[in-house]
XYZ file of C-alpha atoms in Angstrom:
779
model
C -14.841 14.276 33.379
C -13.765 16.005 36.555
C -12.762 19.673 36.282
C -11.175 20.993 39.450
C -10.933 24.677 40.497
C -7.147 24.533 40.433
C -7.202 23.424 36.809
C -9.616 26.228 35.874
C -7.230 28.712 37.484
C -4.318 27.149 35.636
C -6.005 27.666 32.286
C -6.157 31.413 32.971
C -2.441 31.780 33.656
C -0.122 33.282 31.086
C 2.425 31.171 29.289
C 5.272 32.942 31.065
C 3.771 32.274 34.509
C 3.176 28.617 33.751
C 6.659 28.190 32.365
C 8.327 30.030 35.218
C 6.509 27.965 37.830
C 7.485 24.736 36.125
C 11.104 25.848 35.858
C 10.961 25.421 32.126
C 11.694 28.916 30.840
C 12.856 32.149 32.360
C 10.336 35.016 32.373
C 12.282 37.014 29.800
C 12.413 34.196 27.260
C 10.101 34.892 24.345
C 7.950 32.275 22.675
C 9.353 33.430 19.342
C 12.578 31.620 20.262
C 10.736 28.357 20.342
C 10.767 26.113 17.235
C 7.897 26.732 14.845
C 6.352 23.340 15.594
C 6.223 24.133 19.316
C 4.755 27.592 18.677
C 2.000 26.000 16.585
C 1.298 23.462 19.319
C 1.136 26.102 22.061
C -1.092 28.367 19.983
C -3.410 25.398 19.484
C -3.387 24.678 23.225
C -4.334 28.266 24.070
C -7.078 28.332 21.403
C -8.157 24.820 22.306
C -11.871 24.953 21.525
C -11.363 26.808 18.241
C -8.721 24.315 17.068
C -10.741 21.357 18.335
C -13.803 22.460 16.348
C -11.838 23.435 13.229
C -10.135 20.039 13.162
C -13.421 18.169 12.883
C -14.852 20.739 10.476
C -11.869 20.457 8.090
C -11.625 16.660 8.241
C -15.356 16.130 7.736
C -15.389 18.823 5.055
C -12.667 17.037 3.103
C -14.442 13.720 3.517
C -17.621 15.251 2.107
C -15.722 15.653 -1.182
C -15.343 11.891 -1.229
C -19.056 11.414 -0.504
C -20.283 13.974 -3.055
C -17.797 13.725 -5.927
C -16.541 10.208 -5.272
C -13.150 8.735 -6.095
C -12.366 7.875 -9.702
C -10.705 4.480 -9.862
C -8.649 3.322 -12.807
C -9.028 -0.059 -14.480
C -7.633 -2.931 -12.443
C -4.935 -3.474 -15.045
C -3.548 -0.009 -14.654
C -2.903 0.238 -18.389
C -3.578 3.947 -18.376
C -0.535 4.667 -16.237
C 1.555 7.341 -17.898
C 4.895 5.624 -17.284
C 3.948 2.035 -17.944
C 2.132 3.041 -21.111
C 5.593 3.478 -22.645
C 6.474 -0.209 -22.453
C 6.294 -2.158 -25.696
C 3.296 -4.280 -24.718
C 1.209 -1.130 -24.209
C 2.685 0.966 -27.023
C 1.388 -1.723 -29.355
C -2.178 -0.717 -28.576
C -1.403 2.947 -29.209
C 0.098 2.082 -32.604
C -2.951 0.052 -33.567
C -5.293 2.836 -32.453
C -3.246 5.396 -34.380
C -4.182 3.481 -37.497
C -7.839 4.073 -36.720
C -7.893 0.968 -34.551
C -11.102 -0.909 -34.369
C -14.316 0.487 -33.038
C -14.126 0.526 -29.252
C -15.864 -2.575 -27.962
C -15.740 -5.258 -25.309
C -16.750 -8.897 -25.064
C -19.442 -10.140 -22.718
C -19.208 -13.884 -22.104
C -21.638 -16.119 -20.249
C -20.152 -19.483 -19.283
C -22.732 -22.256 -18.850
C -21.769 -25.630 -17.376
C -23.435 -28.726 -15.905
C -21.806 -31.616 -14.038
C -23.780 -34.358 -15.864
C -25.577 -32.880 -18.875
C -23.894 -32.411 -22.245
C -24.233 -29.432 -24.534
C -26.130 -31.681 -26.977
C -28.913 -32.369 -24.427
C -32.223 -30.575 -24.923
C -32.220 -29.085 -21.402
C -28.747 -27.684 -21.905
C -29.746 -26.182 -25.232
C -32.884 -24.652 -23.711
C -30.928 -22.893 -20.972
C -28.238 -21.586 -23.342
C -30.810 -20.427 -25.900
C -32.783 -18.600 -23.214
C -29.621 -16.770 -22.133
C -28.728 -15.938 -25.735
C -32.193 -14.563 -26.502
C -32.253 -12.620 -23.241
C -28.999 -10.887 -24.170
C -30.232 -10.155 -27.701
C -33.396 -8.561 -26.313
C -31.621 -6.320 -23.815
C -31.973 -2.582 -24.447
C -30.841 0.662 -22.877
C -32.203 4.180 -23.171
C -30.359 6.922 -25.047
C -31.866 10.281 -26.045
C -35.313 8.878 -25.471
C -34.693 5.897 -27.723
C -34.554 2.245 -26.747
C -31.444 0.721 -28.309
C -29.952 -2.789 -28.145
C -27.145 -3.291 -25.640
C -25.255 -5.843 -27.732
C -24.329 -5.500 -31.378
C -23.896 -9.259 -31.742
C -24.795 -12.369 -29.716
C -23.345 -15.746 -30.705
C -24.009 -19.220 -29.306
C -23.110 -22.662 -30.624
C -26.682 -23.454 -31.623
C -27.402 -20.362 -33.709
C -23.955 -20.351 -35.381
C -22.914 -23.976 -35.935
C -19.529 -23.004 -37.357
C -18.596 -21.626 -33.949
C -19.388 -24.893 -32.206
C -15.745 -26.040 -31.968
C -14.685 -22.828 -30.235
C -17.735 -22.194 -28.053
C -18.080 -25.713 -26.608
C -15.514 -27.383 -24.364
C -13.921 -30.629 -25.500
C -15.621 -32.639 -22.765
C -19.027 -31.322 -23.891
C -20.054 -30.097 -20.415
C -19.546 -26.370 -20.896
C -20.242 -23.713 -23.492
C -19.848 -19.995 -23.920
C -22.404 -17.481 -25.118
C -20.430 -14.556 -26.536
C -21.829 -11.066 -27.061
C -20.222 -7.803 -28.205
C -20.923 -4.434 -26.593
C -19.612 -1.352 -28.403
C -18.536 2.023 -27.078
C -15.873 3.422 -24.762
C -15.643 2.512 -21.077
C -18.290 4.969 -19.858
C -20.724 3.953 -22.602
C -20.212 0.262 -21.863
C -20.849 0.838 -18.158
C -24.152 2.490 -19.017
C -25.154 -0.238 -21.459
C -24.293 -3.103 -19.131
C -26.054 -1.707 -16.067
C -29.435 -3.382 -16.856
C -27.649 -6.670 -17.624
C -26.358 -7.200 -14.065
C -29.687 -8.421 -12.576
C -30.099 -10.934 -15.416
C -27.356 -13.219 -14.126
C -29.097 -13.863 -10.830
C -32.336 -14.588 -12.705
C -30.623 -17.139 -14.968
C -29.028 -18.838 -11.971
C -32.311 -19.047 -10.059
C -34.259 -20.381 -13.055
C -31.642 -23.010 -13.985
C -30.980 -25.259 -10.950
C -27.988 -27.544 -11.334
C -26.307 -25.305 -13.904
C -23.244 -23.175 -13.267
C -23.790 -19.798 -14.959
C -21.090 -17.159 -14.651
C -20.656 -13.901 -16.616
C -17.328 -12.417 -17.623
C -16.678 -8.894 -18.836
C -13.655 -6.704 -18.179
C -15.733 -3.619 -17.369
C -17.997 -5.471 -14.948
C -15.073 -7.297 -13.327
C -13.359 -3.974 -12.577
C -16.559 -2.754 -10.940
C -16.775 -6.006 -8.971
C -13.207 -5.612 -7.754
C -13.734 -1.991 -6.662
C -16.924 -2.888 -4.783
C -15.206 -5.853 -3.161
C -12.272 -3.696 -2.045
C -14.655 -1.199 -0.430
C -16.519 -4.024 1.322
C -13.285 -5.581 2.628
C -12.125 -2.171 3.803
C -15.219 -1.815 5.980
C -14.734 -5.325 7.328
C -11.071 -4.752 8.177
C -11.894 -1.615 10.167
C -14.472 -3.526 12.212
C -11.689 -5.850 13.317
C -8.744 -3.442 13.432
C -10.296 -0.663 15.515
C -11.415 -2.847 18.470
C -8.061 -4.647 18.601
C -6.186 -1.351 18.436
C -8.361 0.095 21.202
C -7.587 -2.880 23.453
C -3.834 -2.405 22.946
C -4.129 1.325 23.666
C -6.174 0.609 26.775
C -3.504 -1.772 28.042
C -0.697 0.636 27.118
C -2.229 3.732 28.739
C -4.305 2.086 31.435
C -6.948 4.794 31.014
C -10.032 5.012 28.825
C -9.676 8.678 27.817
C -6.042 8.290 26.781
C -6.932 5.234 24.695
C -9.779 6.937 22.818
C -7.926 10.056 21.642
C -5.464 8.259 19.299
C -8.359 6.478 17.626
C -10.146 9.792 17.101
C -7.040 11.333 15.518
C -6.462 8.287 13.311
C -10.071 8.054 12.100
C -10.407 11.778 11.371
C -7.052 11.715 9.571
C -8.333 8.844 7.430
C -11.508 10.765 6.575
C -9.474 13.792 5.512
C -7.083 11.611 3.497
C -9.992 9.971 1.652
C -11.186 13.450 0.710
C -7.735 14.447 -0.534
C -7.492 11.232 -2.553
C -10.919 11.858 -4.087
C -9.878 15.419 -4.947
C -6.686 14.113 -6.572
C -8.655 11.565 -8.605
C -11.070 14.231 -9.841
C -8.542 16.939 -10.662
C -5.342 15.066 -11.546
C -5.687 11.404 -12.364
C -7.678 8.283 -11.588
C -6.306 6.249 -8.692
C -5.673 2.547 -8.298
C -8.414 0.548 -6.564
C -5.936 -0.611 -3.894
C -5.132 2.978 -2.879
C -7.898 3.217 -0.278
C -6.781 0.052 1.502
C -3.179 1.234 1.513
C -4.276 4.585 2.974
C -6.054 2.745 5.802
C -3.045 0.464 6.253
C -0.658 3.382 6.785
C -3.087 5.920 8.245
C -4.172 3.828 11.205
C -0.592 2.899 12.015
C 1.024 6.348 11.968
C -1.978 8.276 13.319
C -2.201 6.115 16.419
C 1.563 5.874 16.874
C 2.073 9.630 16.778
C -0.688 10.132 19.331
C 0.809 7.459 21.546
C 4.201 9.200 21.679
C 2.721 12.632 22.351
C 0.247 11.539 25.030
C 2.805 9.338 26.777
C 5.264 12.220 27.073
C 2.533 14.587 28.303
C 1.418 12.158 31.018
C 5.034 11.619 32.055
C 5.572 15.361 32.502
C 2.369 15.679 34.515
C 3.511 12.889 36.830
C 6.775 14.760 37.327
C 4.905 17.808 38.586
C 4.637 20.070 35.552
C 1.487 22.098 35.156
C -0.722 21.463 32.171
C 0.507 24.102 29.717
C 4.136 23.486 30.620
C 3.667 19.741 30.128
C 2.113 20.348 26.726
C 5.043 22.543 25.747
C 7.621 19.957 26.848
C 5.722 17.182 25.051
C 5.525 19.332 21.913
C 9.203 20.295 21.999
C 10.331 16.690 22.459
C 7.901 14.015 21.251
C 6.030 16.529 19.085
C 9.136 17.585 17.186
C 10.185 13.955 16.859
C 6.756 13.227 15.356
C 7.216 16.100 12.916
C 10.616 14.911 11.681
C 9.578 11.265 11.718
C 6.536 12.089 9.619
C 8.770 14.096 7.311
C 11.026 11.057 6.957
C 8.094 8.794 6.111
C 6.764 11.290 3.550
C 10.203 11.681 1.957
C 10.465 7.917 1.683
C 7.002 7.640 0.097
C 7.793 10.517 -2.268
C 10.338 8.242 -3.904
C 7.388 6.497 -5.568
C 6.840 9.525 -7.797
C 10.157 8.743 -9.478
C 8.651 5.558 -10.914
C 6.554 7.657 -13.301
C 3.563 5.356 -12.929
C 0.121 6.676 -12.029
C -0.628 3.619 -9.884
C 2.394 4.462 -7.735
C 1.655 8.178 -7.845
C -1.897 7.634 -6.587
C -0.701 5.383 -3.759
C 2.040 7.852 -2.870
C -0.450 10.724 -2.855
C -2.886 8.853 -0.630
C -0.293 7.672 1.888
C 1.612 10.967 1.999
C -1.735 12.693 2.490
C -2.709 10.599 5.506
C 0.760 10.929 7.087
C 0.701 14.702 6.556
C -2.748 15.023 8.116
C -1.647 12.845 11.067
C 1.393 15.051 11.667
C -0.704 18.224 11.481
C -3.177 16.682 13.897
C -0.367 15.798 16.299
C 0.750 19.453 16.354
C -2.710 21.013 16.558
C -5.541 18.669 17.518
C -3.597 16.780 20.200
C -2.295 19.870 22.084
C -5.776 21.381 21.943
C -7.359 18.187 23.250
C -4.762 17.837 26.012
C -5.409 21.445 27.023
C -9.136 20.708 27.223
C -8.727 17.480 29.202
C -5.848 18.365 31.530
C -5.748 15.613 34.142
C -8.876 14.239 32.499
C -6.553 12.375 30.156
C -6.294 9.802 32.961
C -10.054 9.385 33.280
C -11.306 5.813 33.292
C -8.251 4.148 34.833
C -8.336 0.354 34.772
C -6.895 -1.817 37.555
C -3.226 -2.845 37.365
C -2.621 -1.347 33.894
C -3.574 2.132 35.089
C -0.909 2.314 37.766
C 2.041 4.678 37.465
C 5.178 2.877 36.368
C 8.766 4.045 36.416
C 10.226 4.838 33.001
C 13.001 2.571 31.843
C 11.731 -0.535 33.604
C 10.261 -3.736 32.233
C 11.189 -6.687 30.035
C 12.847 -4.787 27.198
C 14.914 -2.666 29.571
C 16.255 -5.830 31.194
C 16.985 -7.330 27.779
C 18.945 -4.247 26.719
C 21.182 -4.589 29.773
C 21.840 -8.248 28.958
C 22.568 -7.443 25.306
C 24.990 -4.660 26.155
C 26.788 -7.053 28.518
C 27.537 -9.458 25.628
C 27.360 -7.278 22.504
C 29.477 -9.435 20.178
C 27.460 -12.611 20.703
C 24.093 -10.875 20.307
C 25.204 -8.825 17.305
C 26.536 -11.851 15.414
C 23.588 -14.146 16.220
C 20.954 -11.527 15.413
C 22.621 -10.466 12.166
C 22.914 -14.132 11.122
C 19.226 -14.723 11.858
C 18.131 -11.682 9.834
C 20.374 -12.593 6.919
C 18.906 -16.098 7.012
C 15.369 -14.701 6.902
C 16.351 -12.509 3.966
C 17.992 -15.359 2.006
C 14.831 -16.347 0.021
C 15.175 -13.031 -1.827
C 17.769 -14.800 -3.952
C 14.995 -16.704 -5.764
C 12.426 -13.886 -5.771
C 10.197 -14.014 -8.851
C 8.141 -10.966 -9.737
C 5.001 -11.252 -11.808
C 1.362 -10.278 -12.122
C -1.057 -12.165 -9.923
C -3.960 -11.145 -12.144
C -6.705 -13.752 -11.900
C -4.883 -15.655 -9.157
C -4.768 -12.517 -7.064
C -8.532 -11.973 -7.157
C -10.975 -13.627 -4.733
C -12.843 -16.721 -5.961
C -16.155 -15.249 -4.797
C -16.304 -12.790 -7.715
C -18.553 -13.906 -10.588
C -16.055 -12.797 -13.216
C -13.286 -14.795 -11.549
C -15.470 -17.916 -11.443
C -16.126 -17.538 -15.173
C -12.432 -17.149 -16.006
C -11.396 -20.117 -13.887
C -14.052 -22.302 -15.496
C -12.956 -21.263 -18.988
C -9.308 -21.961 -18.206
C -10.261 -25.404 -16.871
C -12.457 -26.368 -19.815
C -10.516 -24.861 -22.713
C -6.994 -26.206 -22.347
C -5.707 -24.176 -25.292
C -6.640 -21.020 -23.419
C -9.404 -18.537 -24.054
C -7.983 -15.336 -22.619
C -4.183 -15.593 -22.891
C -2.808 -14.536 -26.250
C 0.315 -13.139 -27.824
C -0.368 -10.294 -30.221
C 1.914 -8.921 -32.885
C 1.073 -5.367 -34.022
C 2.563 -4.633 -37.464
C 2.537 -1.404 -39.450
C 2.678 -1.168 -43.259
C -0.075 -3.759 -43.723
C -1.096 -2.132 -47.013
C 2.161 -3.373 -48.545
C 2.363 -6.743 -50.266
C 5.812 -7.530 -48.860
C 4.463 -7.000 -45.346
C 1.548 -9.355 -45.963
C 3.931 -11.983 -47.340
C 6.169 -11.635 -44.266
C 3.140 -12.038 -42.003
C 2.218 -15.345 -43.632
C 5.766 -16.586 -43.193
C 5.725 -15.419 -39.561
C 2.462 -17.298 -38.883
C 3.916 -20.511 -40.215
C 7.062 -20.164 -38.085
C 5.180 -19.058 -34.954
C 2.898 -22.104 -34.992
C 6.025 -24.283 -34.787
C 7.079 -22.619 -31.522
C 6.331 -24.828 -28.521
C 3.616 -23.063 -26.487
C 1.936 -21.144 -29.330
C -1.186 -22.446 -31.068
C -3.946 -21.417 -33.431
C -6.289 -20.516 -34.779
C -4.308 -17.416 -35.745
C -6.571 -14.363 -35.771
C -5.818 -11.351 -37.959
C -7.508 -7.984 -37.476
C -6.723 -4.881 -39.530
C -7.146 -1.300 -38.356
C -9.775 0.925 -39.951
C -7.321 2.568 -42.315
C -5.890 -0.819 -43.296
C -2.317 0.190 -42.507
C -1.891 -1.615 -39.170
C -2.700 -5.230 -38.389
C -2.941 -7.346 -35.249
C -1.838 -10.981 -35.508
C -2.971 -13.006 -32.510
C -1.987 -16.510 -31.344
C -3.082 -18.521 -28.311
C -0.703 -19.251 -25.427
C -1.148 -22.066 -22.912
C -0.536 -21.659 -19.203
C -0.330 -18.378 -17.307
C 1.027 -14.928 -17.987
C 3.747 -15.556 -15.372
C 4.911 -18.773 -17.006
C 8.622 -18.785 -17.723
C 7.871 -20.601 -20.986
C 5.498 -17.858 -22.162
C 7.927 -15.084 -21.255
C 10.681 -16.953 -23.072
C 8.361 -17.135 -26.103
C 7.922 -13.354 -25.953
C 11.700 -12.875 -25.802
C 12.210 -15.340 -28.657
C 9.593 -13.618 -30.787
C 11.147 -10.202 -30.218
C 14.771 -11.245 -30.629
C 14.494 -13.911 -33.346
C 11.176 -14.176 -35.204
C 10.499 -10.459 -35.632
C 14.016 -9.597 -36.927
C 13.969 -12.645 -39.195
C 10.674 -11.877 -40.964
C 10.251 -8.121 -40.573
C 13.783 -6.824 -39.987
C 14.489 -6.189 -43.663
C 11.205 -4.367 -44.333
C 12.038 -0.664 -44.371
C 9.553 1.515 -42.485
C 7.678 -1.408 -40.953
C 7.380 -1.439 -37.160
C 6.451 -4.464 -35.050
C 5.383 -4.693 -31.405
C 4.774 -7.822 -29.337
C 1.981 -7.496 -26.768
C -0.436 -9.591 -24.733
C -0.646 -10.514 -21.055
C 2.638 -12.456 -20.913
C 4.466 -9.675 -22.765
C 2.909 -7.043 -20.489
C 3.967 -8.943 -17.364
C 7.526 -9.252 -18.656
C 7.673 -5.549 -19.565
C 6.097 -4.338 -16.317
C 8.509 -6.346 -14.179
C 11.466 -4.933 -16.131
C 9.984 -1.451 -15.838
C 9.777 -1.621 -12.052
C 13.191 -3.249 -11.748
C 14.708 -0.426 -13.787
C 13.050 2.130 -11.470
C 14.477 0.573 -8.295
C 17.949 2.216 -8.386
C 16.433 5.711 -8.611
C 13.883 5.093 -5.837
C 16.378 3.359 -3.552
C 18.955 6.080 -4.167
C 16.422 8.838 -3.461
C 15.132 7.309 -0.229
C 18.512 6.226 1.125
C 20.211 9.450 0.081
C 17.725 11.830 1.693
C 17.459 9.667 4.820
C 21.250 9.742 5.117
C 21.325 13.540 4.814
C 18.518 13.997 7.352
C 20.265 11.822 9.943
C 23.636 13.433 9.195
C 22.257 16.898 9.907
C 20.182 15.770 12.885
C 22.923 13.873 14.738
C 26.086 15.411 13.288
C 27.600 11.960 12.960
C 28.709 9.985 9.917
C 28.373 6.628 11.678
C 24.766 7.055 12.876
C 23.172 7.415 9.398
C 25.267 4.632 7.850
C 24.403 2.229 10.665
C 20.738 3.257 10.633
C 20.461 2.529 6.921
C 22.167 -0.856 7.286
C 19.880 -1.872 10.167
C 16.781 -0.760 8.293
C 17.877 -2.693 5.222
C 18.241 -5.809 7.382
C 14.643 -5.574 8.635
C 13.434 -4.813 5.120
C 15.325 -7.793 3.724
C 13.885 -10.086 6.397
C 10.370 -8.944 5.483
C 11.028 -9.610 1.795
C 12.356 -13.068 2.602
C 9.324 -14.072 4.668
C 7.001 -12.764 1.968
C 8.758 -14.913 -0.646
C 8.593 -17.998 1.590
C 4.861 -17.605 2.186
C 3.350 -16.166 -0.987
C 5.783 -17.434 -3.605
C 6.944 -20.741 -2.136
C 3.642 -21.501 -0.381
C 4.776 -22.118 3.204
C 1.828 -21.775 5.638
C -0.546 -21.158 2.723
C -3.098 -23.633 4.096
C -3.035 -22.043 7.532
C -3.465 -18.555 6.103
C -5.994 -19.753 3.534
C -4.764 -18.926 0.040
C -3.383 -20.615 -3.055
C 0.275 -19.796 -3.788
C 0.644 -17.992 -7.100
C 4.371 -18.614 -7.474
C 5.105 -14.890 -7.865
C 5.256 -11.709 -5.838
C 3.200 -8.854 -7.303
C 5.470 -6.862 -9.614
C 5.224 -3.544 -7.780
C 5.079 -4.891 -4.195
C 8.820 -4.883 -3.325
C 9.342 -1.348 -4.617
C 6.239 0.011 -2.918
C 6.910 -1.853 0.330
C 10.484 -0.602 0.483
C 9.391 3.018 0.708
C 6.859 2.229 3.437
C 9.049 -0.155 5.439
C 12.093 2.080 5.291
C 10.050 5.105 6.297
C 8.427 3.346 9.260
C 11.733 1.813 10.358
C 13.392 5.213 10.313
C 10.396 6.490 12.278
C 11.241 4.343 15.320
C 14.952 4.869 14.811
C 14.550 8.615 15.128
C 12.565 8.364 18.347
C 15.173 6.143 19.990
C 18.274 7.936 18.711
C 17.002 11.376 19.679
C 16.463 10.181 23.231
C 19.937 8.594 23.306
C 21.466 11.821 22.036
C 19.504 13.812 24.615
C 21.207 11.863 27.399
C 24.567 12.084 25.639
C 24.267 15.870 25.391
C 23.473 16.028 29.121
C 26.821 14.460 29.941
C 26.109 10.743 30.038
C 28.720 8.398 28.604
C 27.962 6.734 25.297
C 27.197 3.407 26.997
C 24.966 5.041 29.631
C 23.118 7.121 27.020
C 22.394 4.066 24.877
C 21.228 1.946 27.812
C 19.008 4.643 29.262
C 17.678 5.930 25.945
C 16.579 2.511 24.696
C 15.251 1.447 28.104
C 13.126 4.561 28.485
C 11.632 4.320 25.001
C 11.272 0.521 24.817
C 7.835 0.380 26.435
C 6.162 2.923 24.209
C 7.979 1.571 21.127
C 6.624 -1.886 21.951
C 3.072 -0.556 22.255
C 3.396 1.410 19.015
C 4.820 -1.578 17.178
C 2.107 -3.878 18.556
C -0.533 -1.576 17.104
C 1.187 -1.486 13.719
C 1.604 -5.255 13.665
C -2.094 -5.740 14.468
C -3.176 -3.272 11.783
C -0.961 -4.904 9.165
C -1.744 -8.472 10.262
C -5.481 -7.888 9.833
C -4.827 -7.215 6.156
C -3.362 -10.707 5.818
C -6.893 -12.015 6.409
C -8.335 -10.132 3.429
C -8.898 -11.773 0.040
C -6.968 -9.525 -2.358
C -3.590 -11.233 -2.696
C -1.632 -8.013 -3.149
C -3.096 -6.578 0.074
C -2.199 -9.821 1.837
C 1.364 -9.584 0.585
C 1.679 -5.983 1.741
C 0.111 -6.800 5.117
C 2.462 -9.711 5.837
C 5.582 -7.891 4.660
C 4.860 -4.788 6.720
C 3.837 -6.769 9.818
C 7.080 -8.751 9.722
C 9.156 -5.626 9.079
C 7.675 -3.741 12.041
C 7.896 -6.761 14.367
C 11.534 -7.427 13.465
C 12.336 -3.735 13.656
C 10.851 -3.221 17.133
C 12.362 -6.385 18.609
C 15.522 -7.750 16.998
C 16.714 -4.441 15.531
C 15.863 -1.825 18.172
C 16.253 -3.906 21.326
C 19.077 -6.254 20.334
C 21.119 -5.257 17.281
C 20.996 -1.486 17.878
C 22.231 -1.548 21.501
C 24.789 -4.255 20.678
C 26.347 -2.306 17.799
C 26.235 1.007 19.664
C 27.907 -0.648 22.647
C 30.659 -2.015 20.404
C 31.246 1.295 18.647
C 31.150 3.392 21.811
C 32.199 7.000 21.164
C 32.765 6.143 17.512
C 28.957 6.332 17.143
C 29.308 10.126 17.182
C 32.341 10.397 14.889
C 32.244 13.189 12.356
C 35.144 13.957 9.978
C 36.538 17.450 10.430
C 35.969 18.314 6.778
C 32.217 17.904 7.411
C 32.079 20.232 10.423
C 30.508 22.910 8.246
C 27.253 20.900 8.053
C 24.617 22.612 10.248
C 23.002 20.655 13.046
C 19.240 20.741 13.561
C 17.996 19.401 16.873
C 15.065 17.085 16.244
C 14.104 16.491 19.844
C 15.357 18.201 22.959
C 13.856 19.048 26.287
C 14.081 22.722 27.306
C 16.920 23.574 29.654
C 16.222 22.088 33.052
C 18.472 19.766 34.929
C 16.737 16.961 36.677
C 13.513 17.202 34.723
C 11.543 14.130 33.982
C 12.358 12.199 30.873
C 10.698 9.496 28.894
C 8.709 9.799 25.733
């Protein structure tokens, strides 16, 4: 990097001298009059090496928490969530446990299958018996003693009575079932030495399909898989992002800095998430991928806006420190308020009262907060260190200086504003058409269908569902109190008889009493999936008809219907009931922020409507692809027929926050021109034209980051990736460059209308260049 004598001299000048020479501030103006965000940025620029070193020390220090303490992940089902635990399907378990429950235990199943051999063949029996004996002989160490891992191991050969249940009807598959006792941590310890056994069985039994299934092990498999996919996504995302930055900036140094900020922000956010999981609550296994999803996007975008404005000011003749101050007081303050908007939007997730949402909100808010702090401290310090070195490594053609407000999007804006009615109507119609599939949106739980086929536990479950048509994992459970009473027992027998006549329910009916004998679980098999409309109708029928009929007259007896289908139904209703509060919170605070920032009633209303259009379009595309199955073969997944129950609510907070992010950048620049005397039409045309290039680059990076997640195997991550990619693409093209200028052109001066009775509302300037007529503009 080339350091010239003039730049060394510049670094030794006082702030007042630099500002006076640039024409930015008068000598008697004090830095205390500057906004706090600008003062922080300038302090960082003057203490560049200290801030630069502290940034890496803090980020790496936080990440060390993740390396040393680790992140505690919750079970994949999320049953421990404080809010969701209140739904009936989960309260049932609490009621059963309150009666002493049953001793904590879990089932370990080994599914053995062969394409040609039958379970009656000697070779088949030999393999199954070897597996059964191997499980029975497994031990673990506790307090110096060697104890058996499994309390019971059952196969069809040692327990003939179980033959009908343990062997498939076609005679090609059987299950070896073992029981492991203890809570989750104890089971993890006990099952650790069992993991290597599976590979041994598979290697020693050619031609056989041998898959293990256990809830504890499957959760561990999922968490490991998520971590592995996360590493793989970064290997693809970072190079693609770097290429876009290189093309956008045309210089190697300028392209590297945003990646450094984004990566260090991610490291710090991982540390914060680990700290939260250790001190507050376990986090969902998808939280880390969501943090990467949002962290890369906002970290790079914020850097892009700041660096672009700094380079623009340098081209217009400002000295280094003055350029940093202008960039901080314009793009930097816009970054601060945009980040605040995103964090406010994400904070709406806390209103759901669900720990899965809370953990995702904490992780994403954490990475946005760190990115904003880095934009106000690390970036000014780095720019102060580099000076003109920010342009080091220019590449041909792309590294040339280009006039702000030129290019494809600027030309398009002029065309749009020439025919605003046509473009507004056509674009609105297109977006409404894209959003139309929302009308048949079906929420559910992807569960098994949402997990990758490569996992051993998933292979076992799929094989069991194929071979045991009556179902081996899907059940409806009825938890009943007062089991010690004779009238309750009589009612249960009557209920069993009636339930077996319901289409979709089958036996054998299993009854299990709690330790104190006062609570009982009555379990029936259900065919099909947990998302099946038939199964959810059965749950509704049981709750509204069967339970009142047989238990309604029993005083003091409580009944709860649970099971996977019941849980899916309850969870969907839970999230749907939370939507009004979250939507109201996000829309309400966004409205107030824009009202104060622009002192206009029209601007916030129009901004919300435009953002809802892009959000609706993203929802519609997601339904078409993941629910209806369009392009499923090209993308490479099997349609599940449902959208993950929490996806729309979670995506709304992210999409609305990111949409408002771009909206703020554009509107603040439009208002800047309006305040300088430009007409409403001129301000709109110039503001959008000047920002269109950098908005396009920022959106391209976000779309790439989100699109990479469509290639991953976890279906929920794919859904989030597609929805967010579509939302950002639509927002940066159809909304910002077509619908926004068209509507602002039509409204004219009405864009800035404010009722007189609201004049008392204070106005806070989000972005504004210091007083200087004729200064360079352009984020």
